[in-house]
Coordinates of N, CA, C and O in Angstrom, one line a residue:
M277 N 0.9 -1.1 0.0 CA -0.1 -0.1 0.2 C 0.7 0.9 0.0 O 1.8 1.3 0.9
T278 N 0.3 2.2 -0.7 CA 1.4 3.5 -0.9 C 1.1 4.3 0.0 O -0.4 4.5 0.4
D279 N 2.1 4.9 0.9 CA 2.0 5.9 1.8 C 1.5 7.2 1.3 O 1.9 7.8 0.3
P280 N 0.1 7.9 1.7 CA -0.3 9.1 1.0 C 0.7 9.9 1.3 O 0.5 11.0 0.3
A281 N 1.4 10.1 2.3 CA 2.5 11.0 2.4 C 3.6 11.0 0.7 O 4.3 12.0 0.7
T282 N 4.0 9.9 0.4 CA 4.9 10.0 -0.5 C 4.3 9.8 -2.2 O 4.6 9.5 -3.0
K283 N 2.9 9.8 -1.9 CA 2.3 9.7 -3.0 C 2.3 11.1 -4.0 O 2.2 12.3 -3.4
P284 N 2.9 11.2 -5.2 CA 3.2 12.1 -6.1 C 2.3 13.2 -6.2 O 1.2 12.9 -6.4
I285 N 2.6 14.5 -6.3 CA 2.0 15.9 -6.5 C 1.7 16.2 -8.1 O 2.7 16.2 -8.4
Y286 N 0.5 15.9 -8.3 CA 0.6 16.5 -9.9 C -0.4 17.7 -9.8 O -1.6 17.9 -9.5
A287 N 0.2 18.6 -10.0 CA -0.4 20.4 -9.9 C 0.5 20.9 -10.8 O 1.4 20.9 -11.1
D288 N -0.6 22.3 -11.5 CA 0.2 22.8 -12.5 C 0.8 24.2 -11.8 O -0.2 25.0 -11.1
R289 N 2.1 24.4 -12.0 CA 2.4 25.7 -10.8 C 1.7 27.0 -11.5 O 1.7 27.6 -10.6
A290 N 1.6 27.3 -12.9 CA 0.8 28.4 -13.4 C -0.5 28.7 -12.4 O -0.9 30.0 -12.2
T291 N -1.2 27.8 -12.8 CA -2.8 27.5 -12.4 C -2.9 27.3 -10.9 O -4.1 27.5 -10.6
G292 N -2.3 26.7 -10.3 CA -2.3 26.1 -8.9 C -3.7 24.4 -9.2 O -3.7 24.3 -7.7
Q293 N -3.7 24.3 -9.9 CA -4.8 23.2 -10.6 C -4.0 21.9 -10.1 O -3.3 21.9 -10.1
V294 N -4.9 21.1 -8.8 CA -4.1 20.2 -8.6 C -5.1 18.9 -9.1 O -6.4 18.8 -9.4
F295 N -4.1 18.0 -9.7 CA -4.8 16.6 -10.5 C -4.7 15.5 -9.7 O -3.8 15.3 -9.2
S296 N -5.9 14.7 -9.3 CA -5.7 13.4 -8.6 C -5.0 12.1 -9.2 O -4.0 11.6 -8.4
E297 N -4.4 12.4 -10.9 CA -3.8 11.6 -11.2 C -2.8 11.9 -12.3 O -3.4 13.3 -13.0
A298 N -1.9 11.4 -12.6 CA -1.2 12.0 -13.7 C -2.0 12.0 -15.3 O -1.8 13.1 -15.7
S299 N -2.4 11.3 -15.3 CA -3.2 11.3 -16.8 C -4.1 12.4 -17.0 O -4.6 12.6 -17.9
A300 N -5.0 12.5 -15.6 CA -5.7 13.7 -15.8 C -5.1 14.9 -16.3 O -5.6 16.0 -17.0
M301 N -4.1 15.1 -15.4 CA -3.2 16.4 -15.6 C -2.8 16.8 -17.4 O -2.8 17.5 -17.7
V302 N -2.0 15.4 -17.7 CA -1.7 15.3 -19.0 C -2.6 15.5 -20.0 O -2.4 16.0 -21.0
N303 N -3.9 15.1 -20.1 CA -5.0 15.4 -20.5 C -5.4 16.9 -20.8 O -5.8 17.2 -22.0
A304 N -5.3 17.6 -19.3 CA -5.7 18.9 -19.5 C -4.3 19.6 -20.3 O -4.9 20.5 -20.9
Y305 N -3.3 19.1 -20.0 CA -2.3 19.9 -20.9 C -2.4 19.7 -22.3 O -2.2 20.3 -23.4
I306 N -3.0 18.6 -23.0 CA -3.1 18.1 -24.5 C -4.5 18.7 -24.8 O -4.3 19.5 -26.3
A307 N -5.5 19.1 -24.0 CA -6.3 19.8 -24.5 C -6.0 21.3 -24.4 O -6.5 21.9 -25.6
K308 N -5.1 22.0 -23.4 CA -4.7 23.5 -23.8 C -3.5 23.4 -24.9 O -4.2 24.4 -25.4
Y309 N -3.2 22.8 -25.0 CA -2.4 22.8 -26.2 C -3.3 22.2 -27.6 O -2.7 23.1 -28.7
G310 N -4.1 21.6 -27.8 CA -5.0 21.6 -28.8 C -5.6 23.0 -29.0 O -5.8 23.3 -30.1
T311 N -6.3 23.5 -28.2 CA -6.8 24.8 -28.1 C -5.7 25.6 -28.7 O -6.3 26.7 -29.7
R312 N -4.7 25.9 -27.8 CA -3.8 27.2 -28.3 C -3.3 26.7 -29.5 O -2.4 28.1 -30.3
S313 N -3.1 25.4 -30.5 CA -2.7 25.0 -31.6 C -3.8 25.0 -32.8 O -3.3 24.8 -33.8
S314 N -5.3 25.4 -32.4 CA -5.9 25.2 -33.1 C -6.2 23.9 -33.8 O -6.8 23.7 -35.0
M315 N -6.1 22.8 -32.5 CA -6.0 21.3 -33.4 C -7.0 20.5 -32.6 O -7.3 20.9 -31.2
T316 N -7.6 19.3 -32.9 CA -8.4 18.6 -32.4 C -7.3 17.5 -31.8 O -7.1 17.0 -32.8
L317 N -7.2 17.6 -30.8 CA -6.5 16.2 -30.3 C -7.0 15.5 -29.8 O -8.1 15.5 -28.7
D318 N -6.7 14.1 -29.6 CA -6.9 12.8 -28.9 C -6.6 12.9 -27.3 O -5.4 13.3 -27.2
P319 N -7.4 12.7 -26.5 CA -6.7 12.5 -25.3 C -6.0 10.9 -24.7 O -6.1 10.5 -26.2
L320 N -5.4 11.1 -23.7 CA -4.7 9.5 -23.7 C -5.7 8.3 -23.5 O -6.7 8.5 -23.5
D321 N -5.2 7.3 -24.2 CA -6.0 6.2 -24.2 C -5.8 5.3 -23.0 O -5.1 6.2 -22.1
E322 N -6.6 4.2 -22.8 CA -6.5 3.8 -21.6 C -5.4 3.2 -20.9 O -4.9 3.3 -19.9
A323 N -4.1 3.2 -22.5 CA -3.1 2.9 -21.9 C -1.8 3.9 -21.5 O -0.6 3.8 -21.4
G324 N -2.5 5.0 -21.6 CA -1.8 6.3 -21.5 C -0.9 7.0 -22.8 O -0.3 7.4 -22.4
Y325 N -1.5 6.5 -23.6 CA -0.7 7.0 -25.0 C -1.9 7.8 -26.0 O -3.0 7.7 -26.0
T326 N -1.1 9.0 -26.6 CA -1.9 9.3 -27.6 C -0.6 10.1 -28.5 O 0.2 10.0 -28.5
Q327 N -1.3 10.5 -29.9 CA -0.1 11.1 -30.9 C -0.6 12.7 -31.1 O -1.8 12.8 -31.1
V328 N 0.2 13.4 -31.8 CA 0.4 14.5 -31.8 C 1.3 14.6 -33.4 O 2.2 14.6 -33.6
R329 N 0.6 15.3 -34.4 CA 1.0 15.6 -35.4 C 2.1 17.0 -35.3 O 1.3 18.1 -35.3
K330 N 3.5 17.0 -35.7 CA 4.5 18.2 -35.4 C 4.9 18.2 -37.2 O 5.9 17.5 -37.3
G331 N 4.3 18.9 -38.3 CA 4.6 18.9 -39.5 C 4.5 17.6 -40.1 O 3.8 16.6 -40.1
S332 N 5.9 17.0 -40.3 CA 6.4 15.3 -41.2 C 6.1 14.4 -40.1 O 6.5 13.0 -40.1
A333 N 6.2 14.9 -39.0 CA 6.6 14.1 -37.4 C 5.3 13.6 -37.1 O 4.3 14.3 -36.5
S334 N 5.2 12.6 -36.4 CA 4.1 12.0 -35.5 C 4.9 11.8 -34.0 O 5.8 11.1 -34.0
V335 N 4.2 12.7 -32.9 CA 4.9 12.6 -31.7 C 4.1 11.7 -30.8 O 2.7 12.2 -30.6
G336 N 4.7 10.7 -30.2 CA 3.6 9.9 -29.4 C 3.8 10.5 -27.9 O 4.9 10.8 -27.6
I337 N 2.6 10.6 -27.1 CA 3.1 11.0 -25.6 C 2.5 9.6 -25.2 O 1.0 9.2 -25.0
N338 N 3.3 9.1 -24.0 CA 2.9 8.2 -23.4 C 3.4 8.7 -21.8 O 4.4 8.9 -21.3
V339 N 2.3 8.2 -21.1 CA 2.4 8.7 -19.6 C 2.6 7.4 -18.9 O 1.4 5.8 -19.0
L340 N 3.8 7.3 -18.1 CA 4.0 5.9 -17.8 C 3.9 6.0 -16.4 O 5.1 6.1 -15.8
E341 N 2.3 6.0 -15.8 CA 2.6 6.5 -14.5 C 3.1 5.6 -13.4 O 3.8 5.7 -12.5
D342 N 3.0 4.1 -13.7 CA 4.0 3.0 -12.8 C 5.3 3.3 -12.7 O 6.1 3.2 -11.8
H343 N 6.2 4.2 -13.6 CA 7.4 4.5 -13.6 C 7.7 6.1 -13.2 O 8.5 6.2 -12.8
G344 N 6.3 6.4 -13.2 CA 6.2 8.2 -12.7 C 7.0 9.0 -14.0 O 7.4 10.4 -13.6
V345 N 6.8 8.7 -15.3 CA 7.8 9.5 -16.3 C 6.5 9.7 -17.4 O 5.3 9.0 -17.4
I346 N 6.6 10.5 -18.1 CA 6.0 10.9 -19.2 C 7.1 10.8 -20.2 O 8.5 11.3 -20.4
L347 N 6.5 10.2 -21.6 CA 7.5 9.8 -22.7 C 7.3 10.4 -24.1 O 5.9 10.0 -24.4
F348 N 8.2 11.4 -24.5 CA 7.5 11.6 -26.1 C 8.7 11.2 -27.0 O 9.7 10.9 -26.6
L349 N 8.0 10.5 -28.0 CA 8.7 9.6 -28.8 C 8.0 9.8 -30.3 O 7.0 9.8 -30.8
A350 N 9.1 10.2 -30.9 CA 8.6 10.7 -32.4 C 9.7 9.6 -33.2 O 10.9 9.9 -33.4
P351 N 8.9 8.5 -34.0 CA 9.9 8.0 -35.0 C 10.3 8.9 -36.2 O 10.2 9.5 -36.8
V352 N 11.5 8.3 -36.7 CA 12.8 9.3 -37.5 C 12.9 8.4 -38.8 O 12.6 8.3 -39.8
M353 N 13.2 6.7 -38.5 CA 13.6 6.2 -39.6 C 14.0 4.8 -39.2 O 14.4 4.5 -38.1
T354 N 14.0 3.8 -40.3 CA 14.5 2.3 -39.6 C 16.0 2.3 -40.0 O 16.5 3.4 -40.6
V355 N 16.6 1.6 -38.7 CA 18.2 1.6 -38.8 C 18.3 0.9 -40.1 O 18.1 -0.3 -40.4
P356 N 19.5 1.7 -41.2 CA 20.0 1.1 -42.6 C 20.8 -0.3 -41.9 O 21.6 -0.7 -41.0
K357 N 20.6 -1.1 -43.1 CA 21.4 -2.5 -42.8 C 23.3 -1.7 -42.8 O 23.8 -2.6 -42.3
I358 N 23.0 -1.1 -43.7 CA 24.5 -0.6 -44.2 C 24.8 0.7 -43.7 O 24.1 1.6 -44.0
G359 N 26.0 1.0 -43.2 CA 26.3 2.4 -42.4 C 25.9 2.8 -41.2 O 25.5 3.8 -41.0
R360 N 25.6 1.5 -40.8 CA 24.6 1.6 -39.3 C 25.9 2.7 -38.4 O 25.4 3.8 -37.4
E361 N 27.0 2.2 -38.8 CA 28.0 3.3 -37.8 C 27.9 4.5 -37.7 O 28.1 5.4 -37.2
A362 N 28.0 5.0 -39.2 CA 28.1 6.3 -39.5 C 27.0 6.8 -39.0 O 27.1 8.4 -38.8
L363 N 25.6 6.0 -39.2 CA 24.5 6.7 -38.5 C 24.4 7.0 -37.2 O 24.1 8.1 -36.5
Y364 N 25.0 5.7 -36.3 CA 24.9 6.1 -34.8 C 26.0 7.2 -34.4 O 25.5 8.2 -33.5
R365 N 27.1 7.7 -35.4 CA 27.7 8.6 -35.0 C 27.2 10.1 -35.1 O 27.0 10.8 -34.1
R366 N 26.0 10.0 -36.2 CA 25.8 11.5 -36.7 C 24.8 11.5 -35.6 O 24.4 12.4 -35.4
I367 N 24.3 10.5 -35.0 CA 22.8 10.7 -34.2 C 23.4 11.0 -33.1 O 22.7 11.9 -32.0
L368 N 24.4 10.4 -32.5 CA 24.9 10.9 -31.2 C 25.5 12.3 -31.6 O 25.5 13.0 -30.0
E369 N 26.4 12.9 -32.2 CA 26.7 14.2 -32.3 C 25.4 14.9 -32.6 O 25.6 16.0 -31.4
L370 N 24.5 14.9 -33.3 CA 23.1 15.7 -32.8 C 22.5 15.9 -31.8 O 22.3 16.9 -31.5
S371 N 22.7 15.0 -30.9 CA 22.0 14.9 -29.7 C 23.0 15.5 -28.7 O 22.4 15.8 -27.8
F372 N 23.9 15.9 -29.1 CA 25.0 16.7 -28.0 C 24.5 17.6 -27.6 O 24.1 18.3 -26.9
L373 N 24.1 18.7 -28.9 CA 23.6 20.0 -28.9 C 22.5 20.4 -29.6 O 21.6 21.2 -29.0
T374 N 22.4 19.7 -31.2 CA 21.1 20.1 -31.8 C 19.8 20.0 -31.3 O 18.8 20.3 -31.6
T375 N 19.9 18.9 -30.3 CA 18.3 18.3 -30.0 C 17.7 19.3 -28.6 O 16.8 18.5 -28.3
S376 N 18.2 19.6 -28.1 CA 18.0 20.6 -27.1 C 17.6 19.4 -26.1 O 18.5 18.7 -25.5
D377 N 16.4 19.6 -25.6 CA 15.9 18.7 -24.4 C 15.6 17.1 -24.5 O 15.3 16.5 -23.9
A378 N 15.7 17.1 -26.1 CA 15.4 15.5 -26.5 C 16.8 15.1 -27.3 O 18.0 15.6 -27.0
A379 N 16.6 14.0 -27.6 CA 17.7 13.4 -27.9 C 17.5 12.1 -28.9 O 16.4 11.5 -28.7
F380 N 18.5 11.9 -29.5 CA 18.0 10.4 -30.8 C 18.2 9.2 -30.0 O 19.4 9.3 -29.1
A381 N 17.6 8.4 -30.3 CA 17.4 7.0 -29.6 C 17.1 5.9 -30.4 O 16.5 6.2 -31.2
I382 N 17.6 4.5 -29.9 CA 17.3 3.5 -30.8 C 16.6 2.5 -30.3 O 16.9 2.0 -29.2
D383 N 15.6 1.9 -30.9 CA 14.6 0.9 -30.1 C 15.1 -0.2 -30.9 O 15.3 -0.4 -32.0
A384 N 16.0 -1.1 -30.1 CA 16.8 -2.3 -30.5 C 15.6 -3.5 -31.1 O 15.7 -4.1 -32.1
Q385 N 14.4 -3.7 -30.4 CA 13.5 -4.2 -30.9 C 12.8 -4.2 -32.3 O 12.7 -5.0 -33.0
R386 N 12.4 -3.0 -32.5 CA 12.1 -2.3 -33.6 C 13.2 -1.9 -34.6 O 12.7 -1.8 -36.0
D387 N 14.5 -1.9 -34.0 CA 15.5 -1.2 -35.1 C 15.3 -0.1 -35.9 O 14.9 -0.3 -36.8
E388 N 14.7 0.9 -34.9 CA 14.2 1.7 -35.4 C 15.0 3.3 -34.9 O 15.3 3.0 -33.4
V389 N 15.3 4.2 -35.4 CA 15.8 5.4 -34.8 C 14.4 6.4 -34.2 O 13.5 6.6 -35.0
F390 N 14.7 7.4 -33.0 CA 13.5 7.9 -32.5 C 14.1 9.2 -32.1 O 15.2 9.2 -31.9
V391 N 13.5 10.0 -32.1 CA 13.5 11.3 -31.3 C 12.6 11.3 -29.7 O 11.7 11.0 -29.9
R392 N 13.5 11.4 -28.5 CA 12.7 11.3 -27.5 C 13.2 12.2 -26.4 O 14.3 12.8 -26.5
A393 N 12.1 12.4 -25.6 CA 12.3 13.1 -24.3 C 11.5 12.6 -23.3 O 10.5 12.2 -23.4
L394 N 12.2 12.4 -22.0 CA 11.6 11.8 -20.8 C 11.7 12.6 -19.9 O 12.7 13.4 -19.5
R395 N 10.5 12.4 -18.9 CA 10.5 14.0 -17.8 C 9.5 13.3 -16.6 O 8.8 12.4 -17.0
R396 N 10.1 13.4 -15.3 CA 9.1 13.2 -14.5 C 8.1 13.3 -14.6 O 7.9 14.6 -14.6
L397 N 6.9 12.9 -14.2 CA 5.6 13.5 -14.0 C 5.3 14.2 -13.1 O 4.6 15.4 -13.4
S398 N 5.7 13.9 -11.8 CA 5.6 14.8 -10.4 C 6.1 16.2 -10.9 O 7.5 16.3 -11.3
G399 N 5.4 17.0 -10.8 CA 5.8 18.5 -10.8 C 5.6 19.7 -12.4 O 6.4 20.4 -12.4
L400 N 5.5 18.2 -13.3 CA 5.5 18.8 -14.6 C 4.3 20.1 -14.7 O 3.3 19.8 -14.5
D401 N 4.8 21.1 -15.5 CA 3.9 22.2 -15.7 C 3.8 22.3 -17.0 O 4.1 21.5 -18.0
Y402 N 2.7 22.9 -17.5 CA 2.0 23.1 -19.0 C 3.4 23.5 -20.0 O 3.6 23.1 -21.0
E403 N 4.0 24.6 -19.3 CA 5.1 25.2 -20.0 C 6.0 24.4 -20.6 O 6.6 24.1 -21.4
E404 N 6.4 23.3 -19.5 CA 7.3 22.3 -19.8 C 6.9 21.2 -20.6 O 7.3 20.6 -21.3
F405 N 5.7 21.2 -20.6 CA 5.0 19.5 -21.6 C 5.0 20.5 -22.7 O 5.4 19.5 -23.8
E406 N 4.5 21.9 -22.7 CA 4.3 22.4 -24.3 C 6.0 22.4 -25.2 O 6.2 22.0 -25.8
D407 N 7.0 22.7 -24.2 CA 8.3 22.5 -24.7 C 8.8 21.5 -25.1 O 9.3 21.2 -26.4
L408 N 8.6 20.1 -24.4 CA 9.2 19.3 -24.4 C 8.2 18.5 -25.9 O 9.1 18.0 -26.9
L409 N 7.2 18.3 -26.0 CA 6.6 18.0 -27.2 C 6.8 19.2 -28.5 O 7.0 18.5 -29.4
E410 N 6.8 20.5 -28.2 CA 7.5 21.3 -29.6 C 8.8 20.9 -30.1 O 9.6 20.9 -30.9
T411 N 9.8 20.3 -28.8 CA 11.2 20.3 -29.3 C 11.2 19.1 -29.9 O 11.9 18.8 -30.7
V412 N 10.4 17.6 -29.4 CA 10.7 16.5 -30.0 C 9.6 16.6 -31.4 O 10.6 16.2 -32.4
G413 N 8.8 17.5 -31.7 CA 8.2 17.3 -32.8 C 9.1 18.0 -34.0 O 9.3 17.8 -35.0
K414 N 9.7 19.3 -33.5 CA 10.5 20.0 -34.7 C 12.0 19.5 -34.5 O 12.4 19.3 -35.9
V415 N 12.4 18.3 -34.1 CA 14.0 17.7 -34.2 C 13.2 16.8 -35.3 O 13.8 16.8 -36.3
A416 N 12.3 15.8 -34.7 CA 12.0 15.0 -35.7 C 11.5 15.2 -36.9 O 12.3 14.8 -38.0
D417 N 11.2 16.3 -37.2 CA 10.5 17.0 -38.5 C 11.8 17.5 -39.4 O 11.9 17.4 -40.3
E418 N 12.7 18.1 -38.4 CA 13.8 18.9 -39.4 C 14.8 17.8 -39.4 O 15.2 17.8 -40.7
W419 N 14.9 16.4 -39.1 CA 15.8 15.4 -39.1 C 15.4 14.2 -39.9 O 16.4 13.7 -40.1
D420 N 14.4 14.2 -40.0 CA 13.8 12.9 -40.2 C 14.2 12.6 -41.9 O 14.7 11.6 -42.5
D421 N 13.8 13.6 -42.8 CA 13.9 13.6 -44.1 C 15.8 13.7 -44.4 O 16.2 13.4 -45.6
V422 N 16.4 14.6 -43.6 CA 17.7 14.3 -43.6 C 18.5 13.4 -43.7 O 19.2 13.1 -44.2
L423 N 17.8 12.8 -42.3 CA 19.1 11.1 -42.3 C 18.4 10.2 -43.1 O 19.0 9.3 -43.4
K424 N 16.9 10.4 -43.1 CA 16.8 9.1 -44.4 C 17.7 9.5 -45.3 O 18.0 8.4 -46.3
K425 N 17.6 10.4 -46.4 CA 18.3 11.1 -47.5 C 20.0 10.4 -47.3 O 20.4 10.1 -48.2
E426 N 20.4 10.7 -46.5 CA 21.6 10.5 -45.5 C 22.0 9.1 -45.5 O 23.2 8.6 -46.2
F427 N 21.2 8.1 -45.3 CA 21.3 6.9 -45.0 C 20.4 5.7 -45.4 O 21.0 4.5 -44.8
E428 N 19.5 6.0 -46.0 CA 18.8 5.1 -46.5 C 18.9 5.1 -48.0 O 19.7 5.6 -48.9

């Protein structure tokens, strides 16, 4: 049984609104983002997942409440059979500064390159949510075509 004193607090710093669970907070942020962007966005599904389109990129928003984190994930390309090492070096170099709070990552099971950002849910405010979503979307949108052209 979880001690109520150690239960994470899900509250928006700017508005002071407190949420009973992380998914409710993220759904409020998704709705606010949709309104500000004049987009119709789906709330999180039962598994804690939804997608947002950012240019040519599709950014998955994953609330992993059991782990206490939110994961923004945008697919970029399949890892090529030839030139893998050059791709690995390129995405590591890009992840050093070019990606801001995001980073390139490889899903070994799917053999696919992603742009991702991971953040603790507790203490997450709307501005951080928006910044991470925008960053992952911008990086994936900017680099997906470039990397495919270079390595596929």
